[in-house]
Amino acid sequence: VSLVVLSGSRVASPDQSQALRDWTSRGGHLLLSLPAQPEGLRAVIDSFSEWLPLQFGDEPVIVREFSSLEAYSGRNVRVPFSE
């Protein structure tokens, strides 16, 4: 596994966050797709805040085109998207 994609408002436990930290330090890639709702956003980023430098702008960036990410996965799987 070279890429892990986390999406939505799922909050990582301290053990999960540490495992992802260790894995990325060994070369793994982590892609976070964060929720647009402020209350969900804070909970998700807090679980990674000790080791992952996150910066946010005033407005969210909405990505609607995932073909590059889908190609990177090496499988014919569509990334689900909803607004």
JSON list of N, CA and C in Angstrom, two decimals:
[
{"chain": "A", "resi": 1, "resn": "VAL", "atom": "N", "xyz": [0.86, -1.17, 0.00]},
{"chain": "A", "resi": 1, "resn": "VAL", "atom": "CA", "xyz": [0.00, 0.00, 0.00]},
{"chain": "A", "resi": 1, "resn": "VAL", "atom": "C", "xyz": [0.90, 1.24, 0.00]},
{"chain": "A", "resi": 2, "resn": "SER", "atom": "N", "xyz": [0.68, 2.12, -0.97]},
{"chain": "A", "resi": 2, "resn": "SER", "atom": "CA", "xyz": [1.49, 3.33, -1.03]},
{"chain": "A", "resi": 2, "resn": "SER", "atom": "C", "xyz": [0.67, 4.59, -0.76]},
{"chain": "A", "resi": 3, "resn": "LEU", "atom": "N", "xyz": [-0.67, 4.47, -0.80]},
{"chain": "A", "resi": 3, "resn": "LEU", "atom": "CA", "xyz": [-1.54, 5.62, -0.59]},
{"chain": "A", "resi": 3, "resn": "LEU", "atom": "C", "xyz": [-2.75, 5.20, 0.24]},
{"chain": "A", "resi": 4, "resn": "VAL", "atom": "N", "xyz": [-3.04, 6.00, 1.26]},
{"chain": "A", "resi": 4, "resn": "VAL", "atom": "CA", "xyz": [-4.26, 5.82, 2.05]},
{"chain": "A", "resi": 4, "resn": "VAL", "atom": "C", "xyz": [-5.08, 7.10, 1.88]},
{"chain": "A", "resi": 5, "resn": "VAL", "atom": "N", "xyz": [-6.35, 6.93, 1.55]},
{"chain": "A", "resi": 5, "resn": "VAL", "atom": "CA", "xyz": [-7.26, 8.06, 1.40]},
{"chain": "A", "resi": 5, "resn": "VAL", "atom": "C", "xyz": [-8.27, 8.00, 2.53]},
{"chain": "A", "resi": 6, "resn": "LEU", "atom": "N", "xyz": [-8.33, 9.06, 3.31]},
{"chain": "A", "resi": 6, "resn": "LEU", "atom": "CA", "xyz": [-9.32, 9.18, 4.39]},
{"chain": "A", "resi": 6, "resn": "LEU", "atom": "C", "xyz": [-10.28, 10.29, 4.00]},
{"chain": "A", "resi": 7, "resn": "SER", "atom": "N", "xyz": [-11.55, 10.00, 4.03]},
{"chain": "A", "resi": 7, "resn": "SER", "atom": "CA", "xyz": [-12.52, 11.02, 3.65]},
{"chain": "A", "resi": 7, "resn": "SER", "atom": "C", "xyz": [-13.67, 11.06, 4.63]},
{"chain": "A", "resi": 8, "resn": "GLY", "atom": "N", "xyz": [-14.34, 12.20, 4.60]},
{"chain": "A", "resi": 8, "resn": "GLY", "atom": "CA", "xyz": [-15.50, 12.37, 5.46]},
{"chain": "A", "resi": 8, "resn": "GLY", "atom": "C", "xyz": [-15.15, 12.89, 6.83]},
{"chain": "A", "resi": 9, "resn": "SER", "atom": "N", "xyz": [-15.99, 12.58, 7.78]},
{"chain": "A", "resi": 9, "resn": "SER", "atom": "CA", "xyz": [-15.82, 13.14, 9.12]},
{"chain": "A", "resi": 9, "resn": "SER", "atom": "C", "xyz": [-15.35, 12.10, 10.14]},
{"chain": "A", "resi": 10, "resn": "ARG", "atom": "N", "xyz": [-14.74, 11.02, 9.66]},
{"chain": "A", "resi": 10, "resn": "ARG", "atom": "CA", "xyz": [-14.24, 9.99, 10.57]},
{"chain": "A", "resi": 10, "resn": "ARG", "atom": "C", "xyz": [-13.03, 10.52, 11.33]},
{"chain": "A", "resi": 11, "resn": "VAL", "atom": "N", "xyz": [-13.05, 10.35, 12.63]},
{"chain": "A", "resi": 11, "resn": "VAL", "atom": "CA", "xyz": [-11.97, 10.81, 13.50]},
{"chain": "A", "resi": 11, "resn": "VAL", "atom": "C", "xyz": [-11.06, 9.62, 13.81]},
{"chain": "A", "resi": 12, "resn": "ALA", "atom": "N", "xyz": [-9.75, 9.82, 13.63]},
{"chain": "A", "resi": 12, "resn": "ALA", "atom": "CA", "xyz": [-8.79, 8.76, 13.91]},
{"chain": "A", "resi": 12, "resn": "ALA", "atom": "C", "xyz": [-8.53, 8.69, 15.42]},
{"chain": "A", "resi": 13, "resn": "SER", "atom": "N", "xyz": [-8.42, 7.47, 15.91]},
{"chain": "A", "resi": 13, "resn": "SER", "atom": "CA", "xyz": [-8.06, 7.28, 17.32]},
{"chain": "A", "resi": 13, "resn": "SER", "atom": "C", "xyz": [-6.57, 7.62, 17.48]},
{"chain": "A", "resi": 14, "resn": "PRO", "atom": "N", "xyz": [-6.11, 7.84, 18.71]},
{"chain": "A", "resi": 14, "resn": "PRO", "atom": "CA", "xyz": [-4.68, 8.10, 18.89]},
{"chain": "A", "resi": 14, "resn": "PRO", "atom": "C", "xyz": [-3.79, 6.99, 18.32]},
{"chain": "A", "resi": 15, "resn": "ASP", "atom": "N", "xyz": [-4.20, 5.73, 18.47]},
{"chain": "A", "resi": 15, "resn": "ASP", "atom": "CA", "xyz": [-3.41, 4.63, 17.92]},
{"chain": "A", "resi": 15, "resn": "ASP", "atom": "C", "xyz": [-3.40, 4.65, 16.40]},
{"chain": "A", "resi": 16, "resn": "GLN", "atom": "N", "xyz": [-4.55, 4.95, 15.78]},
{"chain": "A", "resi": 16, "resn": "GLN", "atom": "CA", "xyz": [-4.62, 5.04, 14.32]},
{"chain": "A", "resi": 16, "resn": "GLN", "atom": "C", "xyz": [-3.77, 6.19, 13.81]},
{"chain": "A", "resi": 17, "resn": "SER", "atom": "N", "xyz": [-3.84, 7.33, 14.49]},
{"chain": "A", "resi": 17, "resn": "SER", "atom": "CA", "xyz": [-3.05, 8.48, 14.09]},
{"chain": "A", "resi": 17, "resn": "SER", "atom": "C", "xyz": [-1.56, 8.16, 14.18]},
{"chain": "A", "resi": 18, "resn": "GLN", "atom": "N", "xyz": [-1.14, 7.50, 15.23]},
{"chain": "A", "resi": 18, "resn": "GLN", "atom": "CA", "xyz": [0.28, 7.14, 15.39]},
{"chain": "A", "resi": 18, "resn": "GLN", "atom": "C", "xyz": [0.71, 6.14, 14.32]},
{"chain": "A", "resi": 19, "resn": "ALA", "atom": "N", "xyz": [-0.15, 5.18, 14.01]},
{"chain": "A", "resi": 19, "resn": "ALA", "atom": "CA", "xyz": [0.17, 4.21, 12.96]},
{"chain": "A", "resi": 19, "resn": "ALA", "atom": "C", "xyz": [0.34, 4.90, 11.61]},
{"chain": "A", "resi": 20, "resn": "LEU", "atom": "N", "xyz": [-0.54, 5.85, 11.31]},
{"chain": "A", "resi": 20, "resn": "LEU", "atom": "CA", "xyz": [-0.42, 6.59, 10.05]},
{"chain": "A", "resi": 20, "resn": "LEU", "atom": "C", "xyz": [0.83, 7.46, 10.05]},
{"chain": "A", "resi": 21, "resn": "ARG", "atom": "N", "xyz": [1.16, 8.03, 11.18]},
{"chain": "A", "resi": 21, "resn": "ARG", "atom": "CA", "xyz": [2.39, 8.84, 11.29]},
{"chain": "A", "resi": 21, "resn": "ARG", "atom": "C", "xyz": [3.61, 7.97, 11.01]},
{"chain": "A", "resi": 22, "resn": "ASP", "atom": "N", "xyz": [3.67, 6.81, 11.63]},
{"chain": "A", "resi": 22, "resn": "ASP", "atom": "CA", "xyz": [4.79, 5.90, 11.41]},
{"chain": "A", "resi": 22, "resn": "ASP", "atom": "C", "xyz": [4.87, 5.47, 9.95]},
{"chain": "A", "resi": 23, "resn": "TRP", "atom": "N", "xyz": [3.73, 5.14, 9.37]},
{"chain": "A", "resi": 23, "resn": "TRP", "atom": "CA", "xyz": [3.67, 4.68, 7.99]},
{"chain": "A", "resi": 23, "resn": "TRP", "atom": "C", "xyz": [4.12, 5.77, 7.02]},
{"chain": "A", "resi": 24, "resn": "THR", "atom": "N", "xyz": [3.64, 7.01, 7.22]},
{"chain": "A", "resi": 24, "resn": "THR", "atom": "CA", "xyz": [4.05, 8.10, 6.31]},
{"chain": "A", "resi": 24, "resn": "THR", "atom": "C", "xyz": [5.53, 8.43, 6.49]},
{"chain": "A", "resi": 25, "resn": "SER", "atom": "N", "xyz": [6.07, 8.26, 7.69]},
{"chain": "A", "resi": 25, "resn": "SER", "atom": "CA", "xyz": [7.49, 8.53, 7.88]},
{"chain": "A", "resi": 25, "resn": "SER", "atom": "C", "xyz": [8.36, 7.51, 7.15]},
{"chain": "A", "resi": 26, "resn": "ARG", "atom": "N", "xyz": [7.78, 6.34, 6.82]},
{"chain": "A", "resi": 26, "resn": "ARG", "atom": "CA", "xyz": [8.48, 5.33, 6.04]},
{"chain": "A", "resi": 26, "resn": "ARG", "atom": "C", "xyz": [8.20, 5.45, 4.55]},
{"chain": "A", "resi": 27, "resn": "GLY", "atom": "N", "xyz": [7.51, 6.52, 4.14]},
{"chain": "A", "resi": 27, "resn": "GLY", "atom": "CA", "xyz": [7.30, 6.77, 2.72]},
{"chain": "A", "resi": 27, "resn": "GLY", "atom": "C", "xyz": [5.87, 6.64, 2.24]},
{"chain": "A", "resi": 28, "resn": "GLY", "atom": "N", "xyz": [4.94, 6.28, 3.10]},
{"chain": "A", "resi": 28, "resn": "GLY", "atom": "CA", "xyz": [3.54, 6.19, 2.70]},
{"chain": "A", "resi": 28, "resn": "GLY", "atom": "C", "xyz": [2.95, 7.56, 2.42]},
{"chain": "A", "resi": 29, "resn": "HIS", "atom": "N", "xyz": [1.93, 7.59, 1.59]},
{"chain": "A", "resi": 29, "resn": "HIS", "atom": "CA", "xyz": [1.26, 8.85, 1.23]},
{"chain": "A", "resi": 29, "resn": "HIS", "atom": "C", "xyz": [-0.15, 8.85, 1.83]},
{"chain": "A", "resi": 30, "resn": "LEU", "atom": "N", "xyz": [-0.50, 9.98, 2.44]},
{"chain": "A", "resi": 30, "resn": "LEU", "atom": "CA", "xyz": [-1.80, 10.14, 3.08]},
{"chain": "A", "resi": 30, "resn": "LEU", "atom": "C", "xyz": [-2.54, 11.29, 2.41]},
{"chain": "A", "resi": 31, "resn": "LEU", "atom": "N", "xyz": [-3.76, 11.02, 1.96]},
{"chain": "A", "resi": 31, "resn": "LEU", "atom": "CA", "xyz": [-4.61, 12.04, 1.36]},
{"chain": "A", "resi": 31, "resn": "LEU", "atom": "C", "xyz": [-5.84, 12.18, 2.24]},
{"chain": "A", "resi": 32, "resn": "LEU", "atom": "N", "xyz": [-6.05, 13.39, 2.76]},
{"chain": "A", "resi": 32, "resn": "LEU", "atom": "CA", "xyz": [-7.22, 13.67, 3.58]},
{"chain": "A", "resi": 32, "resn": "LEU", "atom": "C", "xyz": [-8.24, 14.46, 2.77]},
{"chain": "A", "resi": 33, "resn": "SER", "atom": "N", "xyz": [-9.44, 13.98, 2.73]},
{"chain": "A", "resi": 33, "resn": "SER", "atom": "CA", "xyz": [-10.55, 14.71, 2.14]},
{"chain": "A", "resi": 33, "resn": "SER", "atom": "C", "xyz": [-11.42, 15.13, 3.31]},
{"chain": "A", "resi": 34, "resn": "LEU", "atom": "N", "xyz": [-11.38, 16.40, 3.62]},
{"chain": "A", "resi": 34, "resn": "LEU", "atom": "CA", "xyz": [-11.99, 16.90, 4.85]},
{"chain": "A", "resi": 34, "resn": "LEU", "atom": "C", "xyz": [-13.44, 17.35, 4.62]},
{"chain": "A", "resi": 35, "resn": "PRO", "atom": "N", "xyz": [-14.26, 17.22, 5.65]},
{"chain": "A", "resi": 35, "resn": "PRO", "atom": "CA", "xyz": [-15.65, 17.67, 5.53]},
{"chain": "A", "resi": 35, "resn": "PRO", "atom": "C", "xyz": [-15.74, 19.19, 5.44]},
{"chain": "A", "resi": 36, "resn": "ALA", "atom": "N", "xyz": [-16.75, 19.67, 4.75]},
{"chain": "A", "resi": 36, "resn": "ALA", "atom": "CA", "xyz": [-16.94, 21.12, 4.60]},
{"chain": "A", "resi": 36, "resn": "ALA", "atom": "C", "xyz": [-17.53, 21.77, 5.84]},
{"chain": "A", "resi": 37, "resn": "GLN", "atom": "N", "xyz": [-18.21, 20.99, 6.67]},
{"chain": "A", "resi": 37, "resn": "GLN", "atom": "CA", "xyz": [-18.84, 21.53, 7.86]},
{"chain": "A", "resi": 37, "resn": "GLN", "atom": "C", "xyz": [-17.78, 21.82, 8.93]},
{"chain": "A", "resi": 38, "resn": "PRO", "atom": "N", "xyz": [-17.74, 23.03, 9.48]},
{"chain": "A", "resi": 38, "resn": "PRO", "atom": "CA", "xyz": [-16.71, 23.39, 10.46]},
{"chain": "A", "resi": 38, "resn": "PRO", "atom": "C", "xyz": [-16.64, 22.48, 11.67]},
{"chain": "A", "resi": 39, "resn": "GLU", "atom": "N", "xyz": [-17.80, 22.03, 12.17]},
{"chain": "A", "resi": 39, "resn": "GLU", "atom": "CA", "xyz": [-17.78, 21.18, 13.36]},
{"chain": "A", "resi": 39, "resn": "GLU", "atom": "C", "xyz": [-17.13, 19.83, 13.06]},
{"chain": "A", "resi": 40, "resn": "GLY", "atom": "N", "xyz": [-17.37, 19.28, 11.92]},
{"chain": "A", "resi": 40, "resn": "GLY", "atom": "CA", "xyz": [-16.74, 18.01, 11.54]},
{"chain": "A", "resi": 40, "resn": "GLY", "atom": "C", "xyz": [-15.27, 18.19, 11.19]},
{"chain": "A", "resi": 41, "resn": "LEU", "atom": "N", "xyz": [-14.95, 19.30, 10.59]},
{"chain": "A", "resi": 41, "resn": "LEU", "atom": "CA", "xyz": [-13.57, 19.59, 10.20]},
{"chain": "A", "resi": 41, "resn": "LEU", "atom": "C", "xyz": [-12.64, 19.61, 11.40]},
{"chain": "A", "resi": 42, "resn": "ARG", "atom": "N", "xyz": [-13.01, 20.33, 12.42]},
{"chain": "A", "resi": 42, "resn": "ARG", "atom": "CA", "xyz": [-12.15, 20.47, 13.62]},
{"chain": "A", "resi": 42, "resn": "ARG", "atom": "C", "xyz": [-11.87, 19.11, 14.26]},
{"chain": "A", "resi": 43, "resn": "ALA", "atom": "N", "xyz": [-12.87, 18.26, 14.37]},
{"chain": "A", "resi": 43, "resn": "ALA", "atom": "CA", "xyz": [-12.68, 16.96, 15.00]},
{"chain": "A", "resi": 43, "resn": "ALA", "atom": "C", "xyz": [-11.70, 16.09, 14.21]},
{"chain": "A", "resi": 44, "resn": "VAL", "atom": "N", "xyz": [-11.80, 16.14, 12.88]},
{"chain": "A", "resi": 44, "resn": "VAL", "atom": "CA", "xyz": [-10.91, 15.33, 12.05]},
{"chain": "A", "resi": 44, "resn": "VAL", "atom": "C", "xyz": [-9.48, 15.82, 12.14]},
{"chain": "A", "resi": 45, "resn": "ILE", "atom": "N", "xyz": [-9.26, 17.12, 12.00]},
{"chain": "A", "resi": 45, "resn": "ILE", "atom": "CA", "xyz": [-7.88, 17.62, 12.00]},
{"chain": "A", "resi": 45, "resn": "ILE", "atom": "C", "xyz": [-7.23, 17.53, 13.37]},
{"chain": "A", "resi": 46, "resn": "ASP", "atom": "N", "xyz": [-8.02, 17.62, 14.42]},
{"chain": "A", "resi": 46, "resn": "ASP", "atom": "CA", "xyz": [-7.44, 17.50, 15.76]},
{"chain": "A", "resi": 46, "resn": "ASP", "atom": "C", "xyz": [-6.77, 16.14, 15.98]},
{"chain": "A", "resi": 47, "resn": "SER", "atom": "N", "xyz": [-7.28, 15.11, 15.33]},
{"chain": "A", "resi": 47, "resn": "SER", "atom": "CA", "xyz": [-6.69, 13.78, 15.52]},
{"chain": "A", "resi": 47, "resn": "SER", "atom": "C", "xyz": [-5.32, 13.65, 14.85]},
{"chain": "A", "resi": 48, "resn": "PHE", "atom": "N", "xyz": [-4.97, 14.59, 13.98]},
{"chain": "A", "resi": 48, "resn": "PHE", "atom": "CA", "xyz": [-3.66, 14.56, 13.31]},
{"chain": "A", "resi": 48, "resn": "PHE", "atom": "C", "xyz": [-2.79, 15.76, 13.66]},
{"chain": "A", "resi": 49, "resn": "SER", "atom": "N", "xyz": [-3.29, 16.68, 14.46]},
{"chain": "A", "resi": 49, "resn": "SER", "atom": "CA", "xyz": [-2.63, 17.97, 14.66]},
{"chain": "A", "resi": 49, "resn": "SER", "atom": "C", "xyz": [-1.26, 17.89, 15.32]},
{"chain": "A", "resi": 50, "resn": "GLU", "atom": "N", "xyz": [-0.98, 16.83, 16.07]},
{"chain": "A", "resi": 50, "resn": "GLU", "atom": "CA", "xyz": [0.31, 16.74, 16.73]},
{"chain": "A", "resi": 50, "resn": "GLU", "atom": "C", "xyz": [1.46, 16.53, 15.76]},
{"chain": "A", "resi": 51, "resn": "TRP", "atom": "N", "xyz": [1.19, 15.96, 14.60]},
{"chain": "A", "resi": 51, "resn": "TRP", "atom": "CA", "xyz": [2.28, 15.63, 13.68]},
{"chain": "A", "resi": 51, "resn": "TRP", "atom": "C", "xyz": [2.06, 16.06, 12.23]},
{"chain": "A", "resi": 52, "resn": "LEU", "atom": "N", "xyz": [0.88, 16.45, 11.89]},
{"chain": "A", "resi": 52, "resn": "LEU", "atom": "CA", "xyz": [0.60, 16.81, 10.50]},
{"chain": "A", "resi": 52, "resn": "LEU", "atom": "C", "xyz": [0.35, 18.31, 10.39]},
{"chain": "A", "resi": 53, "resn": "PRO", "atom": "N", "xyz": [1.23, 19.04, 9.68]},
{"chain": "A", "resi": 53, "resn": "PRO", "atom": "CA", "xyz": [1.03, 20.49, 9.56]},
{"chain": "A", "resi": 53, "resn": "PRO", "atom": "C", "xyz": [-0.13, 20.79, 8.59]},
{"chain": "A", "resi": 54, "resn": "LEU", "atom": "N", "xyz": [-1.20, 21.28, 9.14]},
{"chain": "A", "resi": 54, "resn": "LEU", "atom": "CA", "xyz": [-2.37, 21.60, 8.33]},
{"chain": "A", "resi": 54, "resn": "LEU", "atom": "C", "xyz": [-2.61, 23.11, 8.34]},
{"chain": "A", "resi": 55, "resn": "GLN", "atom": "N", "xyz": [-2.85, 23.65, 7.16]},
{"chain": "A", "resi": 55, "resn": "GLN", "atom": "CA", "xyz": [-3.19, 25.06, 7.03]},
{"chain": "A", "resi": 55, "resn": "GLN", "atom": "C", "xyz": [-4.45, 25.16, 6.18]},
{"chain": "A", "resi": 56, "resn": "PHE", "atom": "N", "xyz": [-5.31, 26.09, 6.55]},
{"chain": "A", "resi": 56, "resn": "PHE", "atom": "CA", "xyz": [-6.57, 26.23, 5.85]},
{"chain": "A", "resi": 56, "resn": "PHE", "atom": "C", "xyz": [-6.75, 27.66, 5.38]},
{"chain": "A", "resi": 57, "resn": "GLY", "atom": "N", "xyz": [-7.35, 27.78, 4.22]},
{"chain": "A", "resi": 57, "resn": "GLY", "atom": "CA", "xyz": [-7.70, 29.09, 3.71]},
{"chain": "A", "resi": 57, "resn": "GLY", "atom": "C", "xyz": [-9.09, 29.47, 4.19]},
{"chain": "A", "resi": 58, "resn": "ASP", "atom": "N", "xyz": [-9.56, 30.60, 3.71]},
{"chain": "A", "resi": 58, "resn": "ASP", "atom": "CA", "xyz": [-10.89, 31.09, 4.10]},
{"chain": "A", "resi": 58, "resn": "ASP", "atom": "C", "xyz": [-12.02, 30.32, 3.43]},
{"chain": "A", "resi": 59, "resn": "GLU", "atom": "N", "xyz": [-11.77, 29.81, 2.25]},
{"chain": "A", "resi": 59, "resn": "GLU", "atom": "CA", "xyz": [-12.79, 29.10, 1.49]},
{"chain": "A", "resi": 59, "resn": "GLU", "atom": "C", "xyz": [-12.31, 27.69, 1.16]},
{"chain": "A", "resi": 60, "resn": "PRO", "atom": "N", "xyz": [-13.19, 26.71, 1.23]},
{"chain": "A", "resi": 60, "resn": "PRO", "atom": "CA", "xyz": [-12.76, 25.35, 0.85]},
{"chain": "A", "resi": 60, "resn": "PRO", "atom": "C", "xyz": [-12.52, 25.25, -0.65]},
{"chain": "A", "resi": 61, "resn": "VAL", "atom": "N", "xyz": [-11.65, 24.33, -1.02]},
{"chain": "A", "resi": 61, "resn": "VAL", "atom": "CA", "xyz": [-11.42, 24.01, -2.42]},
{"chain": "A", "resi": 61, "resn": "VAL", "atom": "C", "xyz": [-12.22, 22.75, -2.71]},
{"chain": "A", "resi": 62, "resn": "ILE", "atom": "N", "xyz": [-13.14, 22.85, -3.64]},
{"chain": "A", "resi": 62, "resn": "ILE", "atom": "CA", "xyz": [-13.97, 21.71, -3.99]},
{"chain": "A", "resi": 62, "resn": "ILE", "atom": "C", "xyz": [-13.39, 21.06, -5.24]},
{"chain": "A", "resi": 63, "resn": "VAL", "atom": "N", "xyz": [-13.03, 19.80, -5.10]},
{"chain": "A", "resi": 63, "resn": "VAL", "atom": "CA", "xyz": [-12.45, 19.05, -6.21]},
{"chain": "A", "resi": 63, "resn": "VAL", "atom": "C", "xyz": [-13.55, 18.18, -6.80]},
{"chain": "A", "resi": 64, "resn": "ARG", "atom": "N", "xyz": [-13.74, 18.32, -8.10]},
{"chain": "A", "resi": 64, "resn": "ARG", "atom": "CA", "xyz": [-14.77, 17.53, -8.77]},
{"chain": "A", "resi": 64, "resn": "ARG", "atom": "C", "xyz": [-14.18, 16.54, -9.76]},
{"chain": "A", "resi": 65, "resn": "GLU", "atom": "N", "xyz": [-12.91, 16.66, -10.05]},
{"chain": "A", "resi": 65, "resn": "GLU", "atom": "CA", "xyz": [-12.25, 15.81, -11.03]},
{"chain": "A", "resi": 65, "resn": "GLU", "atom": "C", "xyz": [-11.22, 14.94, -10.33]},
{"chain": "A", "resi": 66, "resn": "PHE", "atom": "N", "xyz": [-11.43, 13.64, -10.36]},
{"chain": "A", "resi": 66, "resn": "PHE", "atom": "CA", "xyz": [-10.57, 12.72, -9.62]},
{"chain": "A", "resi": 66, "resn": "PHE", "atom": "C", "xyz": [-9.83, 11.74, -10.53]},
{"chain": "A", "resi": 67, "resn": "SER", "atom": "N", "xyz": [-9.80, 11.99, -11.83]},
{"chain": "A", "resi": 67, "resn": "SER", "atom": "CA", "xyz": [-9.20, 11.01, -12.75]},
{"chain": "A", "resi": 67, "resn": "SER", "atom": "C", "xyz": [-7.73, 10.75, -12.45]},
{"chain": "A", "resi": 68, "resn": "SER", "atom": "N", "xyz": [-6.97, 11.77, -12.06]},
{"chain": "A", "resi": 68, "resn": "SER", "atom": "CA", "xyz": [-5.55, 11.55, -11.74]},
{"chain": "A", "resi": 68, "resn": "SER", "atom": "C", "xyz": [-5.39, 10.67, -10.51]},
{"chain": "A", "resi": 69, "resn": "LEU", "atom": "N", "xyz": [-6.19, 10.91, -9.50]},
{"chain": "A", "resi": 69, "resn": "LEU", "atom": "CA", "xyz": [-6.15, 10.09, -8.30]},
{"chain": "A", "resi": 69, "resn": "LEU", "atom": "C", "xyz": [-6.59, 8.67, -8.62]},
{"chain": "A", "resi": 70, "resn": "GLU", "atom": "N", "xyz": [-7.63, 8.53, -9.41]},
{"chain": "A", "resi": 70, "resn": "GLU", "atom": "CA", "xyz": [-8.11, 7.20, -9.79]},
{"chain": "A", "resi": 70, "resn": "GLU", "atom": "C", "xyz": [-7.06, 6.46, -10.60]},
{"chain": "A", "resi": 71, "resn": "ALA", "atom": "N", "xyz": [-6.34, 7.16, -11.48]},
{"chain": "A", "resi": 71, "resn": "ALA", "atom": "CA", "xyz": [-5.27, 6.53, -12.25]},
{"chain": "A", "resi": 71, "resn": "ALA", "atom": "C", "xyz": [-4.12, 6.11, -11.35]},
{"chain": "A", "resi": 72, "resn": "TYR", "atom": "N", "xyz": [-3.81, 6.94, -10.35]},
{"chain": "A", "resi": 72, "resn": "TYR", "atom": "CA", "xyz": [-2.73, 6.63, -9.42]},
{"chain": "A", "resi": 72, "resn": "TYR", "atom": "C", "xyz": [-3.01, 5.35, -8.66]},
{"chain": "A", "resi": 73, "resn": "SER", "atom": "N", "xyz": [-4.27, 5.08, -8.40]},
{"chain": "A", "resi": 73, "resn": "SER", "atom": "CA", "xyz": [-4.63, 3.89, -7.63]},
{"chain": "A", "resi": 73, "resn": "SER", "atom": "C", "xyz": [-4.32, 2.60, -8.39]},
{"chain": "A", "resi": 74, "resn": "GLY", "atom": "N", "xyz": [-4.22, 2.69, -9.71]},
{"chain": "A", "resi": 74, "resn": "GLY", "atom": "CA", "xyz": [-3.92, 1.51, -10.50]},
{"chain": "A", "resi": 74, "resn": "GLY", "atom": "C", "xyz": [-5.09, 0.56, -10.66]},
{"chain": "A", "resi": 75, "resn": "ARG", "atom": "N", "xyz": [-6.27, 1.00, -10.27]},
{"chain": "A", "resi": 75, "resn": "ARG", "atom": "CA", "xyz": [-7.46, 0.17, -10.39]},
{"chain": "A", "resi": 75, "resn": "ARG", "atom": "C", "xyz": [-8.55, 0.98, -11.06]},
{"chain": "A", "resi": 76, "resn": "ASN", "atom": "N", "xyz": [-9.49, 0.30, -11.63]},
{"chain": "A", "resi": 76, "resn": "ASN", "atom": "CA", "xyz": [-10.61, 0.96, -12.29]},
{"chain": "A", "resi": 76, "resn": "ASN", "atom": "C", "xyz": [-11.74, 1.16, -11.28]},
{"chain": "A", "resi": 77, "resn": "VAL", "atom": "N", "xyz": [-11.50, 2.09, -10.33]},
{"chain": "A", "resi": 77, "resn": "VAL", "atom": "CA", "xyz": [-12.47, 2.36, -9.27]},
{"chain": "A", "resi": 77, "resn": "VAL", "atom": "C", "xyz": [-12.74, 3.87, -9.25]},
{"chain": "A", "resi": 78, "resn": "ARG", "atom": "N", "xyz": [-14.00, 4.24, -9.30]},
{"chain": "A", "resi": 78, "resn": "ARG", "atom": "CA", "xyz": [-14.38, 5.65, -9.26]},
{"chain": "A", "resi": 78, "resn": "ARG", "atom": "C", "xyz": [-14.37, 6.16, -7.82]},
{"chain": "A", "resi": 79, "resn": "VAL", "atom": "N", "xyz": [-13.86, 7.37, -7.63]},
{"chain": "A", "resi": 79, "resn": "VAL", "atom": "CA", "xyz": [-13.91, 8.02, -6.32]},
{"chain": "A", "resi": 79, "resn": "VAL", "atom": "C", "xyz": [-15.31, 8.61, -6.16]},
{"chain": "A", "resi": 80, "resn": "PRO", "atom": "N", "xyz": [-16.03, 8.22, -5.10]},
{"chain": "A", "resi": 80, "resn": "PRO", "atom": "CA", "xyz": [-17.38, 8.76, -4.92]},
{"chain": "A", "resi": 80, "resn": "PRO", "atom": "C", "xyz": [-17.32, 10.26, -4.59]},
{"chain": "A", "resi": 81, "resn": "PHE", "atom": "N", "xyz": [-18.28, 11.00, -5.10]},
{"chain": "A", "resi": 81, "resn": "PHE", "atom": "CA", "xyz": [-18.31, 12.43, -4.88]},
{"chain": "A", "resi": 81, "resn": "PHE", "atom": "C", "xyz": [-19.75, 12.88, -4.70]},
{"chain": "A", "resi": 82, "resn": "SER", "atom": "N", "xyz": [-19.96, 13.75, -3.73]},
{"chain": "A", "resi": 82, "resn": "SER", "atom": "CA", "xyz": [-21.27, 14.38, -3.57]},
{"chain": "A", "resi": 82, "resn": "SER", "atom": "C", "xyz": [-21.05, 15.76, -2.99]},
{"chain": "A", "resi": 83, "resn": "GLU", "atom": "N", "xyz": [-21.93, 16.68, -3.32]},
{"chain": "A", "resi": 83, "resn": "GLU", "atom": "CA", "xyz": [-21.83, 18.05, -2.79]},
{"chain": "A", "resi": 83, "resn": "GLU", "atom": "C", "xyz": [-22.79, 18.25, -1.66]}
]
